[in-house]
Amino acid sequence: MFIAALFIIARMWKQPRCPSADEWVDLRPNYGGVMVTSSKRTYASTSHLPGLLQPVFLTLQQTTVDTCLRQRPLNTHRQHGVEETAAECRNLGATTHVFVVDCSNREEIHSSVNQVKKEVGDVTILVNNAGVIYPADLLSTKDEEIIKTFEVNILGHFWITKALLPSMIRRNHGHIVTVASVCGHGVIPYLIPYCSSKFAAVGFHRALTSELEALGKTGIKTSCLCPVFVNTGFTKNPSTRLWPVLETGEVVRSLIDGILTDKKMIFVPSHINISLTIERFLPERALAAINHVQDIQFEAVIGHKIKMK
C-alpha cells in the first residue's frame, strides 16, 4: 500500500507546460547559435537523426537565428538524416549549418569548433546530447564498449564544453545543457557502464554550475536533462510498470521549458524527482520491493546471449 501511495503522489506532481508563442519570440533575440551534439552510433531508423537530436533542432530553430547540426555518420544514410533535418529547419525559416564530427575524438571536436566559429560565429546554446549504450552484464561487456561509453557519454561533454565555454565566459552569456538520464540518479542492472557515465554527467553538470557561480558568470545558465526510457531505439523493447516509455516530443517539450525557465535539473516525467527524493530515506528492503514492482524490462546481452532482462 505504501508503494502504491508513493506512486499516486508522484503522478500528481505538476507536469511540464508547453511554452507559449510569446515565450518563443522573447527568447529569439537572446541567442545567436545552437549546437546539439550526437554520437556516431548506428541506429535502426536511418532516415532520421538518432535520439533527441532531430526534435530538439526542429524546436530550437524557432528561437534562434543560426542552427548548427553536429554528427558523425557511419554511412551515407546517416549523412542523409543530418541533411534531412537541416532541410526541415531551413524550410521553417532557420539558417542552418551542418558540421560532421566524432564527438569522442578530441582533435576532431576542436577542429570542428574552430570551423563553426569561422563560418557561423559564437555558439550560445550547447546541448550535449551525445550518448551510447550497450545493455549487457558486466562480464559480457567488451572493454572497447566500456571505453566508448565514457568517451562519448562524458569525456565528449568535457571537450566540447571546454572548446565553447571561453566565448560564453567572455560575454557572460549562454546556456549549456547536459543530457543525462534518470540512470544518473539511480541504477539499473545490466547497464553498469551507462549508469556510471550518466552519474558522471550529472556530476559534471553540478560541478560546472557551481564553478560558473564561483566565477561570477551568472549569465551562463546550465540545465541537466534526466528522462526515463525514451523511445529512440537506444534500448530494445523497454518496458516498466511504473515509468512510462517516453516519446521524444514529450522530452523535448520538457527540455525547452527548462531552458526558458532556467531550470537546473529537468526530470521527465517530473514526478520522478519526488520518487528519487523519497527513495533516499527508504530502507533497502523497501527499495528492493519497489524495484520488484517496477519490473524494468529490455533486451540485454547476459552470459553472451541476448535475453529480455
Tab-separated table of C-alpha atoms in Angstrom:
chain	number	residue	atom	x	y	z
A	1	MET	CA	0.000	0.000	0.000
A	2	PHE	CA	2.892	2.326	0.825
A	3	ILE	CA	4.388	1.787	-2.619
A	4	ALA	CA	1.030	2.427	-4.305
A	5	ALA	CA	0.522	5.643	-2.321
A	6	LEU	CA	4.021	6.740	-3.221
A	7	PHE	CA	3.278	6.248	-6.912
A	8	ILE	CA	-0.071	8.082	-6.741
A	9	ILE	CA	1.536	11.089	-5.026
A	10	ALA	CA	4.292	11.156	-7.625
A	11	ARG	CA	1.816	11.012	-10.523
A	12	MET	CA	0.030	14.079	-9.100
A	13	TRP	CA	3.185	16.169	-9.421
A	14	LYS	CA	2.969	19.090	-11.859
A	15	GLN	CA	3.762	18.141	-15.459
A	16	PRO	CA	5.811	20.493	-17.668
A	17	ARG	CA	3.844	23.067	-19.572
A	18	CYS	CA	4.267	23.840	-23.253
A	19	PRO	CA	5.904	27.251	-23.815
A	20	SER	CA	3.679	29.903	-25.342
A	21	ALA	CA	4.252	31.612	-28.666
A	22	ASP	CA	5.208	34.809	-26.821
A	23	GLU	CA	7.979	32.986	-24.958
A	24	TRP	CA	9.437	31.703	-28.234
A	25	VAL	CA	9.513	35.271	-29.556
A	26	ASP	CA	11.019	36.618	-26.316
A	27	LEU	CA	13.866	34.105	-26.488
A	28	ARG	CA	14.743	34.741	-30.136
A	29	PRO	CA	16.917	37.875	-29.670
A	30	ASN	CA	18.871	36.363	-26.785
A	31	TYR	CA	20.700	33.561	-28.573
A	32	GLY	CA	22.771	33.511	-31.725
A	33	GLY	CA	23.641	29.888	-32.429
A	34	VAL	CA	22.768	26.420	-31.222
A	35	MET	CA	24.985	23.358	-31.190
A	36	VAL	CA	23.452	19.993	-30.420
A	37	THR	CA	25.836	17.034	-30.296
A	38	SER	CA	25.032	13.460	-31.199
A	39	SER	CA	27.029	10.250	-31.159
A	40	LYS	CA	28.168	8.135	-34.122
A	41	ARG	CA	26.224	5.045	-33.125
A	42	THR	CA	24.299	3.177	-35.839
A	43	TYR	CA	20.510	3.197	-35.383
A	44	ALA	CA	17.735	1.226	-36.964
A	45	SER	CA	15.869	4.257	-38.297
A	46	THR	CA	18.420	5.658	-40.727
A	47	SER	CA	16.110	8.249	-42.274
A	48	HIS	CA	16.091	10.365	-39.109
A	49	LEU	CA	18.665	11.581	-36.617
A	50	PRO	CA	19.044	9.418	-33.519
A	51	GLY	CA	17.734	10.181	-30.079
A	52	LEU	CA	16.558	13.689	-29.294
A	53	LEU	CA	18.720	15.450	-31.876
A	54	GLN	CA	16.133	15.960	-34.619
A	55	PRO	CA	13.169	17.129	-32.498
A	56	VAL	CA	15.443	19.376	-30.429
A	57	PHE	CA	16.666	21.125	-33.559
A	58	LEU	CA	13.242	21.402	-35.123
A	59	THR	CA	12.024	23.058	-31.926
A	60	LEU	CA	15.047	25.199	-31.065
A	61	GLN	CA	15.352	26.556	-34.586
A	62	GLN	CA	12.188	28.565	-33.917
A	63	THR	CA	14.053	30.516	-31.233
A	64	THR	CA	17.392	31.141	-32.914
A	65	VAL	CA	18.996	32.721	-35.926
A	66	ASP	CA	21.619	30.086	-36.680
A	67	THR	CA	21.446	26.360	-36.060
A	68	CYS	CA	24.482	24.072	-36.190
A	69	LEU	CA	23.999	20.346	-36.710
A	70	ARG	CA	26.848	18.164	-35.473
A	71	GLN	CA	27.060	14.460	-36.100
A	72	ARG	CA	29.453	11.787	-37.300
A	73	PRO	CA	27.500	9.419	-39.593
A	74	LEU	CA	28.808	5.920	-40.164
A	75	ASN	CA	27.310	5.734	-43.634
A	76	THR	CA	25.542	7.793	-46.284
A	77	HIS	CA	22.130	7.046	-44.764
A	78	ARG	CA	23.169	8.793	-41.554
A	79	GLN	CA	24.520	11.749	-43.550
A	80	HIS	CA	21.164	11.928	-45.314
A	81	GLY	CA	19.475	12.022	-41.907
A	82	VAL	CA	21.518	15.075	-40.954
A	83	GLU	CA	20.750	16.791	-44.256
A	84	GLU	CA	17.032	15.997	-43.965
A	85	THR	CA	16.842	17.655	-40.562
A	86	ALA	CA	18.810	20.646	-41.863
A	87	ALA	CA	16.374	20.946	-44.787
A	88	GLU	CA	13.372	20.840	-42.431
A	89	CYS	CA	14.920	23.588	-40.301
A	90	ARG	CA	15.566	25.719	-43.384
A	91	ASN	CA	12.004	25.209	-44.563
A	92	LEU	CA	10.848	26.643	-41.230
A	93	GLY	CA	12.994	29.737	-41.723
A	94	ALA	CA	16.211	28.879	-39.860
A	95	THR	CA	19.710	29.468	-41.187
A	96	THR	CA	21.188	26.005	-40.739
A	97	HIS	CA	24.786	24.780	-40.975
A	98	VAL	CA	25.882	21.148	-40.874
A	99	PHE	CA	29.195	20.080	-39.318
A	100	VAL	CA	30.174	16.417	-39.095
A	101	VAL	CA	32.348	15.305	-36.179
A	102	ASP	CA	33.095	12.295	-33.984
A	103	CYS	CA	32.102	13.511	-30.515
A	104	SER	CA	34.529	11.083	-28.868
A	105	ASN	CA	37.509	12.465	-30.806
A	106	ARG	CA	39.069	15.483	-29.087
A	107	GLU	CA	41.052	16.606	-32.143
A	108	GLU	CA	38.003	16.468	-34.415
A	109	ILE	CA	35.955	18.411	-31.868
A	110	HIS	CA	38.462	21.275	-31.660
A	111	SER	CA	38.853	21.385	-35.435
A	112	SER	CA	35.077	21.414	-35.930
A	113	VAL	CA	34.519	24.114	-33.287
A	114	ASN	CA	37.112	26.340	-34.960
A	115	GLN	CA	35.297	25.835	-38.252
A	116	VAL	CA	31.979	26.720	-36.613
A	117	LYS	CA	33.443	29.919	-35.148
A	118	LYS	CA	34.798	30.982	-38.553
A	119	GLU	CA	31.680	30.182	-40.579
A	120	VAL	CA	28.882	30.826	-38.082
A	121	GLY	CA	30.205	32.685	-35.051
A	122	ASP	CA	29.949	32.052	-31.338
A	123	VAL	CA	27.641	29.297	-30.102
A	124	THR	CA	25.490	30.331	-27.153
A	125	ILE	CA	23.309	27.251	-26.553
A	126	LEU	CA	25.167	23.961	-26.284
A	127	VAL	CA	23.145	20.768	-25.890
A	128	ASN	CA	25.479	17.869	-25.079
A	129	ASN	CA	23.261	15.111	-26.444
A	130	ALA	CA	25.875	12.549	-27.481
A	131	GLY	CA	25.325	9.129	-25.950
A	132	VAL	CA	25.826	5.397	-26.472
A	133	ILE	CA	24.578	2.409	-24.517
A	134	TYR	CA	25.491	-1.295	-24.524
A	135	PRO	CA	22.920	-3.273	-22.456
A	136	ALA	CA	24.773	-6.284	-21.069
A	137	ASP	CA	26.021	-7.797	-17.848
A	138	LEU	CA	29.479	-6.565	-16.884
A	139	LEU	CA	31.337	-9.746	-17.881
A	140	SER	CA	29.673	-9.763	-21.327
A	141	THR	CA	30.514	-6.101	-21.943
A	142	LYS	CA	33.572	-5.685	-24.168
A	143	ASP	CA	36.408	-3.482	-22.937
A	144	GLU	CA	36.130	-1.260	-26.006
A	145	GLU	CA	32.402	-0.774	-25.311
A	146	ILE	CA	33.173	0.462	-21.802
A	147	ILE	CA	35.801	2.840	-23.169
A	148	LYS	CA	33.482	4.126	-25.897
A	149	THR	CA	30.681	4.680	-23.369
A	150	PHE	CA	32.852	7.007	-21.313
A	151	GLU	CA	34.460	8.671	-24.334
A	152	VAL	CA	31.075	9.657	-25.764
A	153	ASN	CA	28.811	9.972	-22.708
A	154	ILE	CA	31.072	12.123	-20.556
A	155	LEU	CA	34.532	12.892	-21.996
A	156	GLY	CA	32.885	14.340	-25.120
A	157	HIS	CA	30.992	16.728	-22.828
A	158	PHE	CA	34.292	17.951	-21.403
A	159	TRP	CA	35.968	18.521	-24.786
A	160	ILE	CA	33.036	20.299	-26.420
A	161	THR	CA	32.225	22.420	-23.375
A	162	LYS	CA	35.872	23.448	-22.958
A	163	ALA	CA	36.018	24.456	-26.616
A	164	LEU	CA	32.865	26.601	-26.490
A	165	LEU	CA	32.937	27.953	-22.931
A	166	PRO	CA	35.578	30.710	-23.423
A	167	SER	CA	33.326	32.795	-25.694
A	168	MET	CA	30.421	32.364	-23.260
A	169	ILE	CA	32.614	33.487	-20.349
A	170	ARG	CA	33.847	36.479	-22.328
A	171	ARG	CA	30.276	37.698	-22.808
A	172	ASN	CA	28.888	36.190	-19.580
A	173	HIS	CA	26.068	34.761	-21.657
A	174	GLY	CA	24.970	31.315	-22.824
A	175	HIS	CA	23.265	28.073	-21.857
A	176	ILE	CA	24.849	24.622	-21.507
A	177	VAL	CA	22.545	21.607	-21.435
A	178	THR	CA	23.827	18.226	-20.260
A	179	VAL	CA	21.645	15.355	-21.455
A	180	ALA	CA	21.974	12.719	-18.737
A	181	SER	CA	19.347	10.218	-17.585
A	182	VAL	CA	17.421	9.046	-14.558
A	183	CYS	CA	20.223	6.442	-14.560
A	184	GLY	CA	22.444	9.269	-13.345
A	185	HIS	CA	20.497	9.251	-10.070
A	186	GLY	CA	19.607	5.566	-9.675
A	187	VAL	CA	20.963	2.302	-11.022
A	188	ILE	CA	19.583	-0.395	-13.315
A	189	PRO	CA	21.213	-3.841	-13.642
A	190	TYR	CA	22.908	-4.698	-16.947
A	191	LEU	CA	23.671	-1.027	-17.612
A	192	ILE	CA	26.735	-0.586	-15.411
A	193	PRO	CA	28.908	1.472	-17.843
A	194	TYR	CA	25.915	3.561	-18.944
A	195	CYS	CA	24.748	4.292	-15.383
A	196	SER	CA	28.302	5.121	-14.327
A	197	SER	CA	28.748	7.537	-17.237
A	198	LYS	CA	25.405	9.221	-16.501
A	199	PHE	CA	26.297	9.636	-12.818
A	200	ALA	CA	29.437	11.348	-14.141
A	201	ALA	CA	27.330	13.538	-16.455
A	202	VAL	CA	25.113	14.665	-13.558
A	203	GLY	CA	28.265	15.401	-11.527
A	204	PHE	CA	29.723	17.333	-14.475
A	205	HIS	CA	26.573	19.488	-14.651
A	206	ARG	CA	26.518	20.187	-10.911
A	207	ALA	CA	30.235	20.963	-10.682
A	208	LEU	CA	30.133	23.188	-13.782
A	209	THR	CA	27.126	25.066	-12.364
A	210	SER	CA	28.935	25.610	-9.068
A	211	GLU	CA	32.139	26.752	-10.783
A	212	LEU	CA	30.353	29.274	-13.008
A	213	GLU	CA	28.679	30.733	-9.907
A	214	ALA	CA	32.033	30.926	-8.131
A	215	LEU	CA	33.481	32.771	-11.136
A	216	GLY	CA	30.593	35.223	-11.058
A	217	LYS	CA	29.420	34.166	-14.528
A	218	THR	CA	25.748	34.090	-13.608
A	219	GLY	CA	24.762	34.960	-17.169
A	220	ILE	CA	25.766	31.450	-18.287
A	221	LYS	CA	22.876	29.136	-17.462
A	222	THR	CA	23.053	25.350	-17.088
A	223	SER	CA	20.451	22.602	-17.260
A	224	CYS	CA	20.618	18.817	-16.898
A	225	LEU	CA	18.009	16.679	-18.676
A	226	CYS	CA	17.196	13.386	-16.916
A	227	PRO	CA	14.478	11.354	-18.646
A	228	VAL	CA	13.454	7.751	-18.062
A	229	PHE	CA	13.377	5.357	-21.037
A	230	VAL	CA	12.852	7.272	-24.297
A	231	ASN	CA	11.622	5.577	-27.468
A	232	THR	CA	14.742	6.263	-29.540
A	233	GLY	CA	15.981	2.719	-30.263
A	234	PHE	CA	18.802	3.049	-27.719
A	235	THR	CA	17.387	0.106	-25.788
A	236	LYS	CA	15.256	-2.541	-27.482
A	237	ASN	CA	11.772	-3.365	-26.193
A	238	PRO	CA	11.932	-1.326	-22.964
A	239	SER	CA	9.005	-1.578	-20.560
A	240	THR	CA	8.258	-0.776	-16.916
A	241	ARG	CA	5.216	-1.000	-14.668
A	242	LEU	CA	5.541	2.427	-13.063
A	243	TRP	CA	7.514	4.570	-15.524
A	244	PRO	CA	6.203	5.443	-18.961
A	245	VAL	CA	8.326	4.847	-22.065
A	246	LEU	CA	8.578	8.417	-23.327
A	247	GLU	CA	8.239	9.751	-26.853
A	248	THR	CA	10.847	12.262	-27.978
A	249	GLY	CA	8.295	15.060	-28.327
A	250	GLU	CA	7.450	14.988	-24.625
A	251	VAL	CA	11.110	15.043	-23.645
A	252	VAL	CA	11.884	17.933	-25.986
A	253	ARG	CA	8.966	19.993	-24.627
A	254	SER	CA	10.335	19.495	-21.117
A	255	LEU	CA	13.833	20.440	-22.281
A	256	ILE	CA	12.687	23.658	-23.970
A	257	ASP	CA	10.580	24.523	-20.934
A	258	GLY	CA	13.676	24.041	-18.769
A	259	ILE	CA	15.814	26.274	-20.991
A	260	LEU	CA	13.165	29.011	-20.994
A	261	THR	CA	12.787	28.936	-17.207
A	262	ASP	CA	16.483	28.321	-16.393
A	263	LYS	CA	15.671	25.047	-14.657
A	264	LYS	CA	18.784	23.313	-13.332
A	265	MET	CA	17.558	19.715	-13.168
A	266	ILE	CA	14.888	18.604	-15.651
A	267	PHE	CA	13.294	15.257	-14.824
A	268	VAL	CA	10.947	13.662	-17.368
A	269	PRO	CA	8.362	12.857	-16.183
A	270	SER	CA	8.716	15.493	-13.459
A	271	HIS	CA	7.318	13.267	-10.687
A	272	ILE	CA	10.480	11.123	-10.881
A	273	ASN	CA	12.144	13.845	-8.810
A	274	ILE	CA	9.807	13.107	-5.887
A	275	SER	CA	10.306	9.352	-6.215
A	276	LEU	CA	14.101	9.699	-6.166
A	277	THR	CA	13.967	12.030	-3.151
A	278	ILE	CA	11.724	9.687	-1.135
A	279	GLU	CA	13.842	6.654	-2.043
A	280	ARG	CA	16.824	8.214	-0.246
A	281	PHE	CA	15.019	7.738	3.061
A	282	LEU	CA	13.770	4.189	2.444
A	283	PRO	CA	15.431	1.053	3.837
A	284	GLU	CA	16.999	-1.428	1.428
A	285	ARG	CA	14.120	-3.863	1.824
A	286	ALA	CA	11.612	-1.231	0.687
A	287	LEU	CA	13.802	-0.283	-2.269
A	288	ALA	CA	14.035	-3.943	-3.310
A	289	ALA	CA	10.229	-4.176	-3.178
A	290	ILE	CA	9.861	-1.066	-5.341
A	291	ASN	CA	12.329	-2.459	-7.885
A	292	HIS	CA	10.360	-5.707	-7.972
A	293	VAL	CA	7.115	-3.856	-8.628
A	294	GLN	CA	8.805	-1.640	-11.208
A	295	ASP	CA	9.843	-4.722	-13.227
A	296	ILE	CA	12.093	-2.925	-15.724
A	297	GLN	CA	12.490	-4.972	-18.912
A	298	PHE	CA	14.689	-4.542	-22.007
A	299	GLU	CA	16.873	-6.639	-24.278
A	300	ALA	CA	20.382	-7.183	-22.949
A	301	VAL	CA	23.324	-9.500	-23.506
A	302	ILE	CA	23.513	-11.797	-20.475
A	303	GLY	CA	26.070	-14.562	-20.435
A	304	HIS	CA	26.941	-13.582	-24.025
A	305	LYS	CA	23.368	-14.302	-25.126
A	306	ILE	CA	20.623	-11.773	-25.912
A	307	LYS	CA	17.793	-12.026	-23.380
A	308	MET	CA	14.983	-9.920	-22.025
A	309	LYS	CA	16.335	-8.595	-18.758
